[in-house]
Amino acid sequence: MPLVPADPSSYANVSAFVTRHLVLDLIANFDTKTLSGTAELQFDRRDTSATEVVLDTRDLTIQHAEAAMGTGAWVPTTFILDAATPAFGRALRITMPPGADRVRVTYLTSPAARGLQWLTAAQTAGKAQPFLFTQAQAIQARSFIPLQDLPGVRATYEATIRTPKALVAVMAAEMTPGQAGSGVFTFKMPQAIPSYLIALAIGDLTFTPMSGRTGIWAEPSVVAPAAREFEDTEKMIAATEALYGPYRWGRYDLLVLPPSFPFGGMENPRLTFATPTVIAGDKSLVSLVAHELAHSWSGNLVTNATWSDFWLNEGFTTYLERRIIEAVYGKARADMEAMIGVRDLDESRKTIEVARDKTLLPDMSGRDPDDAYSSVPYEQGALFVRFLEQQYGRQAFDAFLRRWFDSHAFQSATTDQFLAFLRAELMDRQPGLVTDAQVQEWLTSEHVPSFAVLPASDAFVKVEQARDAWMAGGPVATLASASNAWSAQEWIHFVDTLARTLTPLQMRALDTQFGFTTSGNSEIAHAWFRLAIATRYQAAYAAMEEYMVRIGRRKLIVPLYRDLASTAQGKVIAQRIFAKAREGYHPLAVTSIADVLK
Ligand code: BES
Ligand code: ZN
């Protein structure tokens, strides 16, 4: 049995008990905004003398605890809840009789659970039924299940979810067909997964297939546009399999959530959870699907052992994402996205307060991993992987990555384990191409190393020429004809790199010509609103407010709040918008925005 690495984000006593299987039986009550029922945990007991098992909880009401040994009968047992800590919640200590290796906890969630968002009917597309979704990563599973909440532990699970009859429950697991309308839904996850990949959603959900193994779950009005937007999903899977080996999770479906979903996407196994804000109508933002799909290898198959190793999940996935985009949409698009990523990295490093959070190895002790979240693990991580690819050559490096995934499949891995593998498989065999000092610099530098292989794109050179000609006083009509065939990525680059000193008159000229304020592309609109704030282009503010109230995806709205809050006048506007929007936001978004406005 592999040792579970020490994890500062969890109270679990994993040297004594390690979860192997979980059985959930929960009722979703939309009137009280609670999940209630039982969680049974089956352990691998590693310490025969241990007298208690410690679970993670957050805002849970614990009603009973029972213990059992093997297939023996349940017997009531005692438990205590430690005092709550703001970062990690409350340790639940359950007394374990000698030999006991199972517990069953009867419990109730809080309406304010950080891993749940309960939406009213008005907050959904159909306006007729309420909606619930979970978001467990990084350490929110404990707010809806008492468990060992750390990525170094993997368990299989089965679940029974009881809902109002008009609603449908889905989980990131094998779903039993034909249960719609019954109010009882059963699921099974036969592959061992870390707790942060447990996911549930309940609402007026329907399904439409895209290919034999892919499809869309969403509210009825969203299913068809989503299936069109994401129709290349099967091609993406085939491309990833050709590079890194078979997709090992059976189906790959997407659940399109209401716009309050606080992330772009979440790689829940078999069922990626996705924001509707990437449905642009032209597939321009589908790299999100490539990204979440890529996690089926980097993340779900080989999992970061602790949240300090987060770059192993996100850096590799961002690299894989761009390889998938290159395979399906061509190198030009992949390069443009990689360049946008490098700019995000530079930009994001400016707002990071804790120096080590600017590196690939942040210090997680005593902190909610969410507090260290930034583009650094994604983009510095991807640049590191890209550098390795460049040094060893694509063919050798692809084969290396495939071996990494195969040899660590269904395991959690630390940064040190990756480095040992890299040394044994590449560095020692082809000495001189990558040095230890370079590897250390990638991991510990607060900057992109000078020897990085940065992406470049002539598409952006053309954008910059057209931009500069217009900024130097050239006619907007010339800009219009130059930009006539630009993709969303080129537009994003254009808006992002416009001088923050444009006058409202210049802003209006652009807006009149290109309609940025009413752009249906959520990323272009986001870039434009940031520029509008910087240039005090008030004509965009009403649309921006509507956007900030409608959308809860942190990446799209937090920078707008931050930009507004950088001036006294703007801060008043931000506070007013937040007061109005807050009720519709996910608890995680509320925390992030409150932090920016404090
Ligand atoms: N796993 C992440 C989302 C996440 C990270 C949730 C950490 C909670 C804690 C997911 O794969 C992700 O990275 N999503 C990105 C989209 C992607 C295209 C960069 C997002 O949500 O913006
Ligand atoms: Zn990711």
Coordinates of C-alpha atoms in Angstrom, one line a residue, residues 359-577:
T359 CA 6.5 30.1 -7.8
L360 CA 5.5 26.6 -8.6
L361 CA 6.0 25.5 -5.0
P362 CA 3.8 27.7 -2.7
D363 CA 3.7 27.0 1.0
M364 CA 0.3 25.7 1.9
S365 CA 0.7 25.2 5.6
G366 CA -2.1 26.8 7.6
R367 CA -3.9 28.1 4.5
D368 CA -6.9 27.3 2.4
P369 CA -5.3 26.2 -1.0
D370 CA -7.8 28.5 -2.7
D371 CA -5.9 31.5 -1.3
A372 CA -2.9 30.6 -3.4
Y373 CA -4.9 30.1 -6.6
S374 CA -3.5 32.0 -9.6
S375 CA -2.3 31.6 -13.2
V376 CA 1.2 30.6 -12.0
P377 CA 0.8 26.8 -11.6
Y378 CA -1.0 26.8 -15.0
E379 CA 1.2 29.0 -17.1
Q380 CA 4.6 28.7 -15.4
G381 CA 3.9 25.0 -15.2
A382 CA 3.0 24.8 -18.9
L383 CA 6.1 26.8 -19.9
F384 CA 8.2 24.3 -17.9
V385 CA 6.7 21.3 -19.6
R386 CA 7.0 23.1 -23.0
F387 CA 10.7 23.7 -22.2
L388 CA 11.2 20.0 -21.5
E389 CA 9.5 19.1 -24.7
Q390 CA 11.7 21.5 -26.6
Q391 CA 14.9 20.2 -25.0
Y392 CA 14.3 16.5 -25.6
G393 CA 12.3 16.8 -28.8
R394 CA 8.6 16.2 -29.2
Q395 CA 8.7 12.5 -30.1
A396 CA 10.8 11.5 -27.1
F397 CA 9.0 13.8 -24.8
D398 CA 5.5 12.6 -25.8
A399 CA 6.6 9.0 -25.2
F400 CA 8.0 10.1 -21.8
L401 CA 4.7 11.7 -20.8
R402 CA 2.8 8.7 -21.8
R403 CA 5.1 6.5 -19.6
W404 CA 4.6 9.0 -16.7
F405 CA 0.8 8.6 -17.0
D406 CA 0.9 4.8 -17.5
S407 CA 3.3 4.2 -14.7
H408 CA 1.4 6.4 -12.2
A409 CA -2.2 5.7 -13.3
F410 CA -4.8 6.0 -10.5
Q411 CA -2.1 7.2 -8.1
S412 CA -1.3 10.5 -6.5
A413 CA 2.2 11.9 -7.2
T414 CA 4.4 14.5 -5.6
T415 CA 6.7 17.0 -7.4
D416 CA 9.6 15.0 -6.1
Q417 CA 8.3 11.8 -7.7
F418 CA 8.0 13.6 -11.0
L419 CA 11.5 15.0 -10.7
A420 CA 12.8 11.5 -9.9
F421 CA 11.0 10.1 -13.0
L422 CA 12.3 12.9 -15.1
R423 CA 15.8 12.3 -14.0
A424 CA 15.7 8.6 -14.5
E425 CA 13.9 8.7 -17.9
L426 CA 15.4 11.7 -19.6
M427 CA 18.0 13.8 -17.7
D428 CA 20.3 10.9 -16.8
R429 CA 19.9 9.2 -20.2
Q430 CA 20.6 12.4 -22.2
P431 CA 22.8 14.4 -20.0
G432 CA 23.4 18.1 -20.7
L433 CA 20.1 19.0 -22.3
V434 CA 18.4 20.1 -19.1
T435 CA 20.4 20.8 -15.9
D436 CA 19.3 20.4 -12.2
A437 CA 19.8 24.1 -11.8
Q438 CA 17.3 24.8 -14.6
V439 CA 14.8 22.5 -13.1
Q440 CA 15.2 24.2 -9.7
E441 CA 14.8 27.6 -11.4
W442 CA 11.5 26.5 -13.0
L443 CA 10.2 25.4 -9.7
T444 CA 11.3 28.2 -7.4
S445 CA 11.7 31.3 -9.5
E446 CA 9.2 34.2 -9.2
H447 CA 9.8 34.9 -12.9
V448 CA 9.8 33.1 -16.2
P449 CA 13.4 31.8 -16.5
S450 CA 15.4 33.6 -19.2
F451 CA 16.0 30.2 -21.0
A452 CA 12.2 29.6 -21.4
V453 CA 10.9 28.8 -24.9
L454 CA 8.2 31.4 -25.2
P455 CA 5.4 30.9 -27.8
A456 CA 5.3 33.4 -30.7
S457 CA 2.6 34.0 -33.3
D458 CA 2.7 36.2 -36.4
A459 CA -1.0 36.5 -36.1
F460 CA -0.4 38.8 -33.2
V461 CA 2.3 40.7 -35.0
K462 CA -0.4 41.7 -37.6
V463 CA -2.8 42.6 -34.8
E464 CA -0.2 44.8 -33.2
Q465 CA 0.6 46.5 -36.5
A466 CA -3.1 47.3 -37.1
R467 CA -3.5 48.4 -33.5
D468 CA -0.5 50.8 -33.7
A469 CA -1.6 52.3 -37.0
W470 CA -4.9 53.1 -35.6
M471 CA -3.5 54.4 -32.3
A472 CA -1.2 56.7 -34.3
G473 CA -4.3 58.3 -35.8
G474 CA -5.1 56.0 -38.7
P475 CA -8.7 55.6 -39.9
V476 CA -11.0 53.2 -38.1
A477 CA -12.0 51.9 -41.5
T478 CA -8.5 50.7 -42.2
L479 CA -8.5 48.9 -38.9
A480 CA -11.9 47.4 -39.8
S481 CA -10.6 45.9 -43.0
A482 CA -7.4 44.7 -41.4
S483 CA -9.3 42.9 -38.7
N484 CA -12.0 41.5 -40.9
A485 CA -11.0 37.9 -40.5
W486 CA -9.7 38.0 -36.9
S487 CA -10.5 35.2 -34.5
A488 CA -11.6 35.7 -30.9
Q489 CA -8.0 35.2 -29.8
E490 CA -6.8 38.1 -32.1
W491 CA -9.5 40.3 -30.8
I492 CA -8.6 39.5 -27.2
H493 CA -5.0 40.3 -27.9
F494 CA -6.0 43.5 -29.6
V495 CA -8.2 44.8 -26.7
D496 CA -5.8 43.6 -24.0
T497 CA -2.9 45.4 -25.5
L498 CA -4.6 48.7 -26.4
A499 CA -3.1 51.6 -24.5
R500 CA -4.8 52.3 -21.2
T501 CA -4.6 56.0 -22.1
L502 CA -7.2 55.9 -24.9
T503 CA -9.6 58.8 -24.7
P504 CA -13.4 58.2 -24.3
L505 CA -13.7 59.5 -27.9
Q506 CA -11.3 56.8 -29.2
M507 CA -13.1 54.2 -27.1
R508 CA -16.4 55.3 -28.7
A509 CA -14.9 55.1 -32.2
L510 CA -13.9 51.5 -31.5
D511 CA -17.2 50.6 -29.9
T512 CA -19.2 52.1 -32.7
Q513 CA -17.2 50.2 -35.3
F514 CA -16.9 46.8 -33.5
G515 CA -19.6 46.7 -30.8
F516 CA -17.4 45.5 -28.0
T517 CA -19.7 46.6 -25.3
T518 CA -22.4 44.2 -26.5
S519 CA -20.0 41.4 -27.5
G520 CA -21.5 38.0 -27.2
N521 CA -18.0 36.6 -26.5
S522 CA -17.5 36.6 -22.7
E523 CA -13.7 36.8 -23.0
I524 CA -13.7 39.7 -25.5
A525 CA -16.3 41.5 -23.4
H526 CA -14.2 40.9 -20.3
A527 CA -11.1 42.4 -21.9
W528 CA -13.1 45.4 -23.1
F529 CA -14.7 46.1 -19.8
R530 CA -11.2 46.2 -18.2
L531 CA -10.2 48.7 -20.8
A532 CA -13.4 50.6 -20.2
I533 CA -12.6 50.9 -16.5
A534 CA -9.0 52.0 -17.1
T535 CA -10.1 54.7 -19.6
R536 CA -13.3 55.7 -17.7
Y537 CA -15.4 54.8 -20.7
Q538 CA -18.8 55.2 -19.0
A539 CA -20.9 54.1 -22.0
A540 CA -19.9 50.5 -21.2
Y541 CA -20.8 50.5 -17.6
A542 CA -24.4 49.5 -17.8
A543 CA -23.5 46.5 -19.9
M544 CA -20.6 45.7 -17.6
E545 CA -22.9 45.8 -14.6
E546 CA -25.4 43.5 -16.3
Y547 CA -22.5 41.1 -17.1
M548 CA -21.2 41.2 -13.5
V549 CA -24.6 40.4 -12.1
R550 CA -25.3 37.6 -14.6
I551 CA -22.0 35.9 -14.5
G552 CA -20.4 34.3 -11.4
R553 CA -17.3 32.9 -13.0
R554 CA -14.5 34.3 -10.9
K555 CA -11.9 34.7 -13.6
L556 CA -14.3 36.9 -15.6
I557 CA -15.6 39.1 -12.8
V558 CA -12.9 39.3 -10.0
P559 CA -10.5 41.4 -12.2
L560 CA -13.4 43.8 -13.0
Y561 CA -14.0 44.3 -9.2
R562 CA -10.3 44.7 -8.6
D563 CA -9.9 47.2 -11.4
L564 CA -12.9 49.2 -10.2
A565 CA -11.7 49.1 -6.6
S566 CA -8.4 50.7 -7.6
T567 CA -10.0 54.2 -7.5
A568 CA -12.2 55.6 -4.8
Q569 CA -15.0 56.4 -7.3
G570 CA -14.8 53.0 -8.9
K571 CA -14.9 51.2 -5.5
V572 CA -18.3 52.8 -4.8
I573 CA -19.5 51.4 -8.1
A574 CA -18.0 48.0 -7.3
Q575 CA -19.6 47.9 -3.9
R576 CA -23.0 48.8 -5.4
I577 CA -22.7 46.0 -8.0

